[in-house]
CSV table of C-alpha atoms (C1' of nucleotides) in Angstrom, one decimal:
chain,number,residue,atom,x,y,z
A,37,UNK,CA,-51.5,-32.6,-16.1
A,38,UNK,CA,-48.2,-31.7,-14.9
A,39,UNK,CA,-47.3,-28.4,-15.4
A,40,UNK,CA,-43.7,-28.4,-17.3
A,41,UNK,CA,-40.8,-25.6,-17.3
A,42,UNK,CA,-38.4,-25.7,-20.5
A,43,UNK,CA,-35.1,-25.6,-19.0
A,44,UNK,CA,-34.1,-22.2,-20.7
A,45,UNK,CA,-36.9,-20.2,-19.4
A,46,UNK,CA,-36.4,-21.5,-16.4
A,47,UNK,CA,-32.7,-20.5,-16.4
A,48,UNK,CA,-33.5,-17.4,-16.7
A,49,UNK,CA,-36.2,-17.2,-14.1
A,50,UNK,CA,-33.2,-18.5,-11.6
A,51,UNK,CA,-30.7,-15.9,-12.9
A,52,UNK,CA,-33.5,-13.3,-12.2
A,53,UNK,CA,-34.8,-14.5,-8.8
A,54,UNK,CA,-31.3,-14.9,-7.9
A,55,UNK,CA,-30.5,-11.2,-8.6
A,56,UNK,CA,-33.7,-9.8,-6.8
A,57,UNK,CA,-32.3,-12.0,-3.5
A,58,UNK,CA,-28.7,-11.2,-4.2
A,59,UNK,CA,-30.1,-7.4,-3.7
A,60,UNK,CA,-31.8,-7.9,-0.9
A,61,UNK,CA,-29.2,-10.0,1.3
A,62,UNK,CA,-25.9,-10.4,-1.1
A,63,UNK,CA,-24.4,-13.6,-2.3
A,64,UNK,CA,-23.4,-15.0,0.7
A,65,UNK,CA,-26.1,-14.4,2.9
A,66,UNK,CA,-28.8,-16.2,0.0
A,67,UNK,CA,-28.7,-20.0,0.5
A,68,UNK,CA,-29.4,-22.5,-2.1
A,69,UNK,CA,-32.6,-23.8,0.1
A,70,UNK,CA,-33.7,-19.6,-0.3
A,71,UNK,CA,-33.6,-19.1,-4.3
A,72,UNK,CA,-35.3,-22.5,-4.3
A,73,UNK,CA,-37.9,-21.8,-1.9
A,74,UNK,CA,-39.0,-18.2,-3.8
A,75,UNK,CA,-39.0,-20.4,-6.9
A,76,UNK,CA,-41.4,-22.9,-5.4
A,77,UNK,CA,-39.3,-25.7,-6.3
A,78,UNK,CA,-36.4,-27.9,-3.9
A,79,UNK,CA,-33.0,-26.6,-3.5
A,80,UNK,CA,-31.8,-30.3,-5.3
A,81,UNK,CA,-34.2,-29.3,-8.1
A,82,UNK,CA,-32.0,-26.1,-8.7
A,83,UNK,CA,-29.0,-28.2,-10.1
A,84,UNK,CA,-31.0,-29.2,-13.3
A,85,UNK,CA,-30.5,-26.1,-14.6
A,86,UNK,CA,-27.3,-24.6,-13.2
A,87,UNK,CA,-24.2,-26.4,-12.1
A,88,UNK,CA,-23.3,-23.9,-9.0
A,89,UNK,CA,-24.4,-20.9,-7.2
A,90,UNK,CA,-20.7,-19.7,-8.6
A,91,UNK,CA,-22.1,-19.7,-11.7
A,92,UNK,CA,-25.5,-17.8,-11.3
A,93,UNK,CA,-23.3,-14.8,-9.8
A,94,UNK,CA,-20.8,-15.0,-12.9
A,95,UNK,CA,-23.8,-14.7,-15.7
A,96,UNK,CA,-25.6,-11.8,-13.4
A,97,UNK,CA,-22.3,-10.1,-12.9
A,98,UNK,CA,-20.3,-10.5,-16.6
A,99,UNK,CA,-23.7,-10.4,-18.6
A,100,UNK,CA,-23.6,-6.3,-17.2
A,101,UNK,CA,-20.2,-5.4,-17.2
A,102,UNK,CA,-19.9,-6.6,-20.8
A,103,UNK,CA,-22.9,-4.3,-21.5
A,104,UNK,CA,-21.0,-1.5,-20.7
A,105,UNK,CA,-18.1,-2.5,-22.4
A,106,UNK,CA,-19.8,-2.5,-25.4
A,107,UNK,CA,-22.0,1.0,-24.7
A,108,UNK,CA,-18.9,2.7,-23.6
A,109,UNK,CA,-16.6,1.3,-27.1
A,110,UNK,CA,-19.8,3.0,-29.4
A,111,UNK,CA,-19.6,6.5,-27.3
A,112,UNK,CA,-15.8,6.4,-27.5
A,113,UNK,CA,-16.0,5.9,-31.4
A,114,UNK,CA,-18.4,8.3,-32.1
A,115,UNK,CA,-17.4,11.7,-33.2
A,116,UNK,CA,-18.9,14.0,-30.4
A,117,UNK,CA,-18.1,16.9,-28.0
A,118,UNK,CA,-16.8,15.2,-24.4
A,119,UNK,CA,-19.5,16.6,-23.0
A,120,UNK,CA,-22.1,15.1,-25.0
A,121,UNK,CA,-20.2,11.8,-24.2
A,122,UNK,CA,-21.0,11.9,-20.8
A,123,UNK,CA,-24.5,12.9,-21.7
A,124,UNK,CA,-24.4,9.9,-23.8
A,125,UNK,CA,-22.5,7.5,-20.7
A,126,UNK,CA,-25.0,8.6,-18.1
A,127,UNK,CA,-27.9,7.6,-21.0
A,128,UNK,CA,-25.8,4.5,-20.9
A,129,UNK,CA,-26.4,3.9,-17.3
A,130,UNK,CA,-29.6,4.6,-17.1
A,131,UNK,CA,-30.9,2.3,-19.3
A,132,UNK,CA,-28.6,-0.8,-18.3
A,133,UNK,CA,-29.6,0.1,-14.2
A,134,UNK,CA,-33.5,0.4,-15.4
A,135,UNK,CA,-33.4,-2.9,-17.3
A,136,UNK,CA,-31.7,-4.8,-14.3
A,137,UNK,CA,-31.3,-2.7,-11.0
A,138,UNK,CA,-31.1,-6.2,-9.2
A,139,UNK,CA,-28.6,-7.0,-11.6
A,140,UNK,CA,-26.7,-4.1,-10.6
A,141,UNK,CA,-26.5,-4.3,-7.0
A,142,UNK,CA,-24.7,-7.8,-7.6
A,143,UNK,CA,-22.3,-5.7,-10.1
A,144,UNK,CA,-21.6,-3.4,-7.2
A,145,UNK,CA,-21.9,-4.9,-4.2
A,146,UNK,CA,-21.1,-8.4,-4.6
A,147,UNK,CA,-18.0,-9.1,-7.4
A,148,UNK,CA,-15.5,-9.8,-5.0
A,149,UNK,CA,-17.4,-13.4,-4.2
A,150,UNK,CA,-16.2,-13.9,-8.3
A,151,UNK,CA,-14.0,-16.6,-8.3
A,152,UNK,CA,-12.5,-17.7,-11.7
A,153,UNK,CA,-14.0,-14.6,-13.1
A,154,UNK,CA,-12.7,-11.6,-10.8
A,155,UNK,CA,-9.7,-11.3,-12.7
A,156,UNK,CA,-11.4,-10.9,-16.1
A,157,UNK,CA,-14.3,-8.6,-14.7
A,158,UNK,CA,-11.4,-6.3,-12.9
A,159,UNK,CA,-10.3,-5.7,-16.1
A,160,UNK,CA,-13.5,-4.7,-17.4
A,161,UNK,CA,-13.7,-2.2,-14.8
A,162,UNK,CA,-10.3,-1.2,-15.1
A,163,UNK,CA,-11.2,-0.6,-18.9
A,164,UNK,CA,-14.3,1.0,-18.2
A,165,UNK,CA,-13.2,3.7,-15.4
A,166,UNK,CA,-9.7,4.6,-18.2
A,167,UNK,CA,-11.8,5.4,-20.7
A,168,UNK,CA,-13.9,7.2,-18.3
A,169,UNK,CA,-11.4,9.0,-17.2
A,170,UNK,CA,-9.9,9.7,-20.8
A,171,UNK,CA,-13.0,11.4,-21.7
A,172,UNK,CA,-13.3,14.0,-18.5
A,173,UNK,CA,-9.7,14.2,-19.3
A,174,UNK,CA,-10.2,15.9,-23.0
A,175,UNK,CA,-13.0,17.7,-22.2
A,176,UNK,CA,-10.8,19.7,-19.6
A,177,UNK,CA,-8.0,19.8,-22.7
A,178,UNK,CA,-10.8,21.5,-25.2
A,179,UNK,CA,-11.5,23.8,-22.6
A,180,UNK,CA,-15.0,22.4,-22.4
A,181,UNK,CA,-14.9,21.0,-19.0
A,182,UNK,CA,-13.6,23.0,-15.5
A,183,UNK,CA,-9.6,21.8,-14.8
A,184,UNK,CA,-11.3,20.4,-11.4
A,185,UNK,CA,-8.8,17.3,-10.4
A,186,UNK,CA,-9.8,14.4,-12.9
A,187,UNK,CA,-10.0,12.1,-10.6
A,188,UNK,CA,-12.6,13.5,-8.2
A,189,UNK,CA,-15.1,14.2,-10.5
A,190,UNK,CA,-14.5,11.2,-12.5
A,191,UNK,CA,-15.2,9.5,-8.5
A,192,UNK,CA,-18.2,11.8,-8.0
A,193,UNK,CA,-20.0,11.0,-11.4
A,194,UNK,CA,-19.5,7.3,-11.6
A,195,UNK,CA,-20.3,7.4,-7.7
A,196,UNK,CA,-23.7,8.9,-8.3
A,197,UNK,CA,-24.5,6.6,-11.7
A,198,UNK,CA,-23.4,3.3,-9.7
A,199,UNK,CA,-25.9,4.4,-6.9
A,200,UNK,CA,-29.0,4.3,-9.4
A,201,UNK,CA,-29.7,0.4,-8.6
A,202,UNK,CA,-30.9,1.9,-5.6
A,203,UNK,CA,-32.8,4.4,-6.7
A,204,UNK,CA,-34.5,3.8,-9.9
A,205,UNK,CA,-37.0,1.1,-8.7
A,206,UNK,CA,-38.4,3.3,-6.2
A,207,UNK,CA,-38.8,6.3,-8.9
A,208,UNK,CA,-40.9,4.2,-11.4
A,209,UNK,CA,-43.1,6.9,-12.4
A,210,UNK,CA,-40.2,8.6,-13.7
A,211,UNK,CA,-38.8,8.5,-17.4
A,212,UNK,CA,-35.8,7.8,-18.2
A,213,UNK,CA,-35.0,9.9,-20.9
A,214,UNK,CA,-36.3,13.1,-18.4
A,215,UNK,CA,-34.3,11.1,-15.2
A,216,UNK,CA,-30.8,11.2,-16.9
A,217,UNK,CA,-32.0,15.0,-18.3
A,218,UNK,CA,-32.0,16.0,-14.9
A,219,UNK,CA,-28.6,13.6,-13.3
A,220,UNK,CA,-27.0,15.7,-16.5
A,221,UNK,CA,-28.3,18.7,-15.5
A,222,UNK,CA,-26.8,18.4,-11.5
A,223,UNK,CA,-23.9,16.4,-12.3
A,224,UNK,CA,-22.5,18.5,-15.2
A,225,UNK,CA,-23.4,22.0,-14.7
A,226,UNK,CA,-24.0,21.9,-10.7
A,227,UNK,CA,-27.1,23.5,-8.3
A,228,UNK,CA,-25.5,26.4,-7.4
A,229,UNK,CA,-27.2,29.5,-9.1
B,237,UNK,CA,6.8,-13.5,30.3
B,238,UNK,CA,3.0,-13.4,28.9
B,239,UNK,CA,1.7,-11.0,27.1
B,240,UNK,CA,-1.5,-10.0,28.4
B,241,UNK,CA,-3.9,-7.3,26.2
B,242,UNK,CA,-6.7,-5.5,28.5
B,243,UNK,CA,-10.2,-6.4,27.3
B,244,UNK,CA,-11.0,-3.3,26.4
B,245,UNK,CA,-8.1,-2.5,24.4
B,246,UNK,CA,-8.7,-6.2,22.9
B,247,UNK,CA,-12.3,-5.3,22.3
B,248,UNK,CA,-11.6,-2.4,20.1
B,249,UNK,CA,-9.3,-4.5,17.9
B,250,UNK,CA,-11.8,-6.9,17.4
B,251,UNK,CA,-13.8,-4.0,16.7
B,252,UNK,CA,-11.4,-2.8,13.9
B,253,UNK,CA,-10.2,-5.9,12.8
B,254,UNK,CA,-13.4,-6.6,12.0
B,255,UNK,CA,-14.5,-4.2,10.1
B,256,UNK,CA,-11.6,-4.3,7.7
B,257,UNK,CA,-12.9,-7.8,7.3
B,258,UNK,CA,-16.3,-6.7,6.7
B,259,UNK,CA,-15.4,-4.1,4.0
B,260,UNK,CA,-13.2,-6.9,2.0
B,261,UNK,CA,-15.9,-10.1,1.7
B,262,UNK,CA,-19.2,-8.3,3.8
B,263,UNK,CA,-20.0,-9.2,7.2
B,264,UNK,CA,-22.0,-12.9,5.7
B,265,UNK,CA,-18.7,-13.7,4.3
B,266,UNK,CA,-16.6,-13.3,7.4
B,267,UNK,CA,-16.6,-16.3,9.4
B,268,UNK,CA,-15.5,-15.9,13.5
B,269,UNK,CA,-12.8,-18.3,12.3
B,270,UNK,CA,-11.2,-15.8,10.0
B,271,UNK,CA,-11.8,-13.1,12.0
B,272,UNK,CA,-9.9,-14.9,15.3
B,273,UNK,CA,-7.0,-16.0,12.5
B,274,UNK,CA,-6.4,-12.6,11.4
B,275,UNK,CA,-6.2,-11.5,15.3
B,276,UNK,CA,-3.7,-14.2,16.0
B,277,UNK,CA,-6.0,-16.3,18.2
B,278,UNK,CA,-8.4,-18.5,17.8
B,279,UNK,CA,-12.2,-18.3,17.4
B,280,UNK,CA,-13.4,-19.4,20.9
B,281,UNK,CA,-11.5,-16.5,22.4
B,282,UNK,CA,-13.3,-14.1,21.0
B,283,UNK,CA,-16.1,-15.0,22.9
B,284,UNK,CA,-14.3,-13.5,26.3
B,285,UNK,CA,-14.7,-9.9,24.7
B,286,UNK,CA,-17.9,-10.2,22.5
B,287,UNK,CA,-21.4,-12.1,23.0
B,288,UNK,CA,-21.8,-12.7,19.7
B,289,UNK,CA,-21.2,-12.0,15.9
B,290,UNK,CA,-24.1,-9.5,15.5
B,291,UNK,CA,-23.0,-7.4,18.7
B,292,UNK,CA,-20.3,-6.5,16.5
B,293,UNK,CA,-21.4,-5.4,13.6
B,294,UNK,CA,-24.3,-3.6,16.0
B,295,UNK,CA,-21.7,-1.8,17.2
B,296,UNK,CA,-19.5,-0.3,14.1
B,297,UNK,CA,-22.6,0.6,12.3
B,298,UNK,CA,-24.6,2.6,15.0
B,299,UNK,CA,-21.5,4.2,16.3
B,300,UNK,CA,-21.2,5.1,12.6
B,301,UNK,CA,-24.7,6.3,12.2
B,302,UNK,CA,-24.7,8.2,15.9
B,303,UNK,CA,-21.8,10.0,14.5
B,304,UNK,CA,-23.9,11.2,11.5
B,305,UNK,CA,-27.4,12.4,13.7
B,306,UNK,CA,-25.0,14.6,15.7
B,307,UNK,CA,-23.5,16.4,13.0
B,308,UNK,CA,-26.6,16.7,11.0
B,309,UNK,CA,-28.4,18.3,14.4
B,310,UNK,CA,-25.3,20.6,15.0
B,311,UNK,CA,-25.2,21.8,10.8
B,312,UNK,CA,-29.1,22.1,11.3
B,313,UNK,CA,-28.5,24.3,14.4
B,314,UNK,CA,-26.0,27.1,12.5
B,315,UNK,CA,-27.9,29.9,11.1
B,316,UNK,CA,-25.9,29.8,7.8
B,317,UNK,CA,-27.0,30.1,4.0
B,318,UNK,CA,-28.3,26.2,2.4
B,319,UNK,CA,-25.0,26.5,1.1
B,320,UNK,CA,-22.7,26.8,3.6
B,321,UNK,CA,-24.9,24.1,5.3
B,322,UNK,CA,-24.8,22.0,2.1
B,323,UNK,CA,-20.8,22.4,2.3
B,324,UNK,CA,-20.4,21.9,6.0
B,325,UNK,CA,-22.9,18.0,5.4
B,326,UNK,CA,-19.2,17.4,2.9
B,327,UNK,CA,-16.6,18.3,5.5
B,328,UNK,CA,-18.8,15.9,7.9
B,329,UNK,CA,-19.1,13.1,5.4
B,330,UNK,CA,-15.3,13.7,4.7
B,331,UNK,CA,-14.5,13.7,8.0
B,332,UNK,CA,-16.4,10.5,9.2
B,333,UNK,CA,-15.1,8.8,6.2
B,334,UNK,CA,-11.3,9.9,7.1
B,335,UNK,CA,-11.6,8.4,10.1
B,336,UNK,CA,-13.5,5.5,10.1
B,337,UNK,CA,-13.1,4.1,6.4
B,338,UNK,CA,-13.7,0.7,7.3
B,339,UNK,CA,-16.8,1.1,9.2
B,340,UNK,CA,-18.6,3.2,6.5
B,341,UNK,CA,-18.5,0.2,4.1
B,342,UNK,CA,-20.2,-1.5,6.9
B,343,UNK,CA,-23.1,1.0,7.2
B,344,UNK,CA,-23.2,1.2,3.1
B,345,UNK,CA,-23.6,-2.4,2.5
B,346,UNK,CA,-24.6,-4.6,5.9
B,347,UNK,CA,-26.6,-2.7,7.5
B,348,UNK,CA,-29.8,-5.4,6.5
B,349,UNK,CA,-28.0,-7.8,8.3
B,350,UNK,CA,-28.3,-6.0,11.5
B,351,UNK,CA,-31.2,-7.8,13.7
B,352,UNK,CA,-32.7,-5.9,17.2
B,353,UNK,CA,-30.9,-2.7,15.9
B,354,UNK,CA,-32.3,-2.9,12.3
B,355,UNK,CA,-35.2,-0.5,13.1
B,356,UNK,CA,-33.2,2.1,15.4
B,357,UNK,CA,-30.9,2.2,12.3
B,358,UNK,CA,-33.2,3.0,9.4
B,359,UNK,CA,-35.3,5.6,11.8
B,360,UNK,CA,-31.6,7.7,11.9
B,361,UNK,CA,-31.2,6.9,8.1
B,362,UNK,CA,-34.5,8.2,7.4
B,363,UNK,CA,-34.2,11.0,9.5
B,364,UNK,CA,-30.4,11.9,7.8
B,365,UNK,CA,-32.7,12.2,4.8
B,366,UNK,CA,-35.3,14.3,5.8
B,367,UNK,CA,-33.0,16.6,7.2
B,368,UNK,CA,-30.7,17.2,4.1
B,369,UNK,CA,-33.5,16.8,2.0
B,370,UNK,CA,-35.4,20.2,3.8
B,371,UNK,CA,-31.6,21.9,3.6
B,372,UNK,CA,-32.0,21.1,-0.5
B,373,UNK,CA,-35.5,22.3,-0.2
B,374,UNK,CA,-34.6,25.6,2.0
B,375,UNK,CA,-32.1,26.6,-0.4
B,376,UNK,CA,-34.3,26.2,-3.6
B,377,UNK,CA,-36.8,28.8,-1.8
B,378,UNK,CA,-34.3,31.2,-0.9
B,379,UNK,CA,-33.0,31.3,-4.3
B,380,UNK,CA,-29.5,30.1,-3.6
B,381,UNK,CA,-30.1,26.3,-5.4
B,382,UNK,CA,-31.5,26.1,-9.2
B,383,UNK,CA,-34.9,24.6,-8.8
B,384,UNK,CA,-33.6,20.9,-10.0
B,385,UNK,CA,-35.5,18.4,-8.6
B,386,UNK,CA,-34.4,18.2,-4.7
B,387,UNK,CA,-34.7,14.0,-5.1
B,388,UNK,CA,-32.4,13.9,-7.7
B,389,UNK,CA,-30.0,16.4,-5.6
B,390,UNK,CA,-30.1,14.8,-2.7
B,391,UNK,CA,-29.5,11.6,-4.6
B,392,UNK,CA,-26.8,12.4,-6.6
B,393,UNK,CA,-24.8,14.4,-3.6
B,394,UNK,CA,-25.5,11.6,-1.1
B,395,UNK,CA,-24.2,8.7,-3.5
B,396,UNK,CA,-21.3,10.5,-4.2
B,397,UNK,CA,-20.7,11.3,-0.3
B,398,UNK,CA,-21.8,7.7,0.8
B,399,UNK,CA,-18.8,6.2,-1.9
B,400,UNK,CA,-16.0,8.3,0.3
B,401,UNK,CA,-15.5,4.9,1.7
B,402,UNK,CA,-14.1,3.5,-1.7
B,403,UNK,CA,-11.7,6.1,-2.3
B,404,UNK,CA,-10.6,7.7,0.2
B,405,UNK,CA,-7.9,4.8,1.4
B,406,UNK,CA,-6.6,5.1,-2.4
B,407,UNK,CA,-6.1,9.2,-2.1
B,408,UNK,CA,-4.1,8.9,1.4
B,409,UNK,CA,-1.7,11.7,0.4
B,410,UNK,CA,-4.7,14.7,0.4
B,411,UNK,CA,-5.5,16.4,2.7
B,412,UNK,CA,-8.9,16.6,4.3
B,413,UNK,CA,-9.9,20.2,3.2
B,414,UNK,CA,-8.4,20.3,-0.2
B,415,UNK,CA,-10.6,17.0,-0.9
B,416,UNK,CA,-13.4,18.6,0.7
B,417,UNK,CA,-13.4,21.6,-1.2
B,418,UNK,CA,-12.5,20.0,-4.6
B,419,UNK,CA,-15.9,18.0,-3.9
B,420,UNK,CA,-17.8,21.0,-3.1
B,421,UNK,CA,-17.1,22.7,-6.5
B,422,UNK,CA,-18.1,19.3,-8.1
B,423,UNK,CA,-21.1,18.6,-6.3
B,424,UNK,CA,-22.5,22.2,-6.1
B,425,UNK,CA,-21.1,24.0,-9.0
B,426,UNK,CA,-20.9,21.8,-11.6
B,427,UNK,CA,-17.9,20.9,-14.0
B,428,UNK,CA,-19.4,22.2,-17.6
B,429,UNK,CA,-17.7,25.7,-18.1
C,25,DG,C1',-37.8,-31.8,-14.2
C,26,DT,C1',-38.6,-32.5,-9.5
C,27,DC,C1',-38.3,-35.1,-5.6
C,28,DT,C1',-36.1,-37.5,-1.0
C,29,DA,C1',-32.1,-38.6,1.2
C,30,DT,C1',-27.7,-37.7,2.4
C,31,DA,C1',-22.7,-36.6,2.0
C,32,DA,C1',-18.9,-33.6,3.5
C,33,DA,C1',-17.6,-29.3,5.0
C,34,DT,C1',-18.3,-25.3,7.7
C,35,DC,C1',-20.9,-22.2,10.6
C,36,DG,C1',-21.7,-19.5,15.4
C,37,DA,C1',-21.3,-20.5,19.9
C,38,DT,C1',-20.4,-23.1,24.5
C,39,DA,C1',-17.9,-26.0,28.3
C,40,DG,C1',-14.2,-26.5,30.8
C,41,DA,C1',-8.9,-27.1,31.5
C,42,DC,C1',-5.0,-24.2,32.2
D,127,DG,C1',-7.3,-14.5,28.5
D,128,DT,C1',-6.5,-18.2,25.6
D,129,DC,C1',-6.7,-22.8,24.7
D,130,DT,C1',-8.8,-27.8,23.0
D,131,DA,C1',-12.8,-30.1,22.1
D,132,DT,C1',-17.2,-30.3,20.5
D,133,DC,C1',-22.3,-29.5,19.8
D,134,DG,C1',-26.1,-28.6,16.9
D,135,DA,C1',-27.5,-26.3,13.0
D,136,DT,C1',-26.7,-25.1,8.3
D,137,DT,C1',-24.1,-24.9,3.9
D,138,DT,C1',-23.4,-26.5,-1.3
D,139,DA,C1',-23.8,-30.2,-3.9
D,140,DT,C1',-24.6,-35.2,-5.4
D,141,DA,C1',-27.1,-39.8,-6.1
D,142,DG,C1',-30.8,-42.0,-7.5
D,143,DA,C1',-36.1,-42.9,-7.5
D,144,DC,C1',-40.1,-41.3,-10.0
DNA sequence: GTCTATAAATCGATAGAC
DNA sequence: GTCTATCGATTTATAGAC
C-alpha cells in the first residue's frame, strides 16, 4: 500500500526543509535536485506542490516579516513605558526566532534573492526599524533612556536580536522567558558594574 | 596606445571588485561572468590572475580573519583591566570593518562556502571566541563585569560588532573613535538610566 | 503524487589566437 | 593581458507516462 502525502502537509514539509537548507547554504547555493533529495522524493516531484523555488523563498521570508509587523503594531498600541516596549520587542523576537530560526536566517541573510516581493518586504523593514526607532527615540524624550545617538543603539539592539537565528538552536536547554530576561538585562542596562 | 594594468595591481581589483559583489547577491550568486562585466573585461581573462573562483573568496575571508587572530593576540598581550580590553576588541572590530567593509560581509555570510580553507577558518573563529569569551569571564571574577551570563555577553557584543559591516558604509561622515566610543557606552554600560 | 526524460539556459573553467 | 570559442557539468522547470 502506497504511502500518500496530502499536498498541504506536504507543502509545508517543503517550506520547512527548504528553510533548514536555505540556513545551511543560502538560496542560491540549494538546488532543486538538493531540497528534493532531503525530502526523499525527485526534484520533478517538487512542482506538484510549489510552482517555483521563487516562491518557497517568498512564503519563508513574508510569512516572518509580517509576524513582526503585526507584534510590533500591538507593542506600539499598548499604553506602556518605552522601556517596557523594548522588553516587550525583544519578547517579540525571541519567540518568532525560537519558532523558526531557519526561517530567520532566510529573513536575514537571503531577501535580496526576492524578486517581485523585495519591494513590499523593504517596506516592512523600513516600517519595522521607524517604529523601532520611534520608540528608543521617546524613551530618551521621557528621560527614561540615556541621550546615546538613536541610531547606534537602535543598530546595536536590533543587531544583537537579528543574530538569535544563530544562536537559539544551539541554547535549547534554555527558556525563553529567562533567555530574553537576560538579552534585557545586557542590552538595556549594560555589564559594566 | 594600450593600456596595460600590472597583474598584481589587476589581482587586487579582482580582489575588491569581488567582494563588493559578494556582499550584494553572496558569493553563490556571483557568477565569473558578472564579476569580469563589472571589471570591464570578460570572464576568461580573469583566469590570467586567479586559478579559480574559490581562490578568491579564500583569500578575502582569511585575510579578514588573520586580521582578527593578530589583534586578539596583541589585546590578550596588554596587561590592562577586562574593560579596557573589552573596549580595545571594539576599536579592532571598528577598525577592520572601516577598512575592509566589503570583505566582512564575506566572512559573516560565505564563509561555508569556503572548501580546503573551511577548517583553518573555523579553528581561528573558534579560537576568536574562546579568547573573548575568557576576557568576559576574567572581568566577571575581578568584579569589573555584572555576573550576567558570559554566553549571552559575548553573544550579544559579538552580534552587534560582527553587523559593523551593514552600517558602517551608511554612517560615512563619523569618525572612527566617536563611533567606537558611542558603541562602547552601548555595549558596556547600558542605555536604561 | 511521483516518476523518467528532457528542454533551454547558465555555470566555472580551458585552449589557443592575437 | 585580453580576446573568441567552446567544453562538460549543472541549473530551474516542463511534458507526459504511470
Amino acid at each position: 500500500m502506497k504511502k500518500i502525502i496530502p499536498t498541504e502537509t506536504r507543502k509545508q514539509e517543503i517550506f520547512a526543509t527548504s528553510a533548514k537548507l536555505f540556513k545551511e547554504k543560502g538560496y542560491s547555493a540549494v538546488t532543486m535536485r538538493d531540497l528534493a533529495q532531503t525530502l526523499g522524493i525527485k526534484a520533478a516531484s517538487l512542482y506538484n506542490h510549489i510552482h517555483s523555488k521563487q516562491e518557497i523563498l517568498s512564503h519563508i521570508i513574508l510569512s516572518i516579516a509580517e509576524e513582526f509587523t503585526e507584534g510590533m503594531t500591538q507593542i506600539l498600541n499598548s499604553k506602556e513605558s518605552s522601556i517596557q516596549k523594548l522588553k516587550k520587542i525583544i519578547i517579540l523576537h525571541v519567540e518568532i526566532t525560537s519558532n523558526n530560526s531557519n526561517g530567520m536566517a532566510s529573513l536575514n541573510n537571503d531577501w535580496m534573492h526576492l524578486e517581485e516581493k523585495q519591494d513590499y518586504y523593504l517596506e516592512l523593514r523600513l516600517n519595522y526599524e521607524d517604529n523601532f526607532r520611534s520608540i528608543i527615540k521617546q524613551g530618551i524624550a521621557s528621560n527614561e533612556l540615556k541621550a546615546v545617538d538613536p541610531d547606534v543603539t537602535l543598530f546595536s539592539i536590533l543587531s544583537t536580536l537579528r543574530s538569535l537565528y544563530l544562536w537559539i538552536p544551539k541554547k535549547e536547554e534554555i527558556n525563553k522567558d529567562v533567555l530574553a530576561g537576560n538579552l534585557g538585562e545586557v542590552l538595556l542596562d549594560g555589564i559594566n558594574k
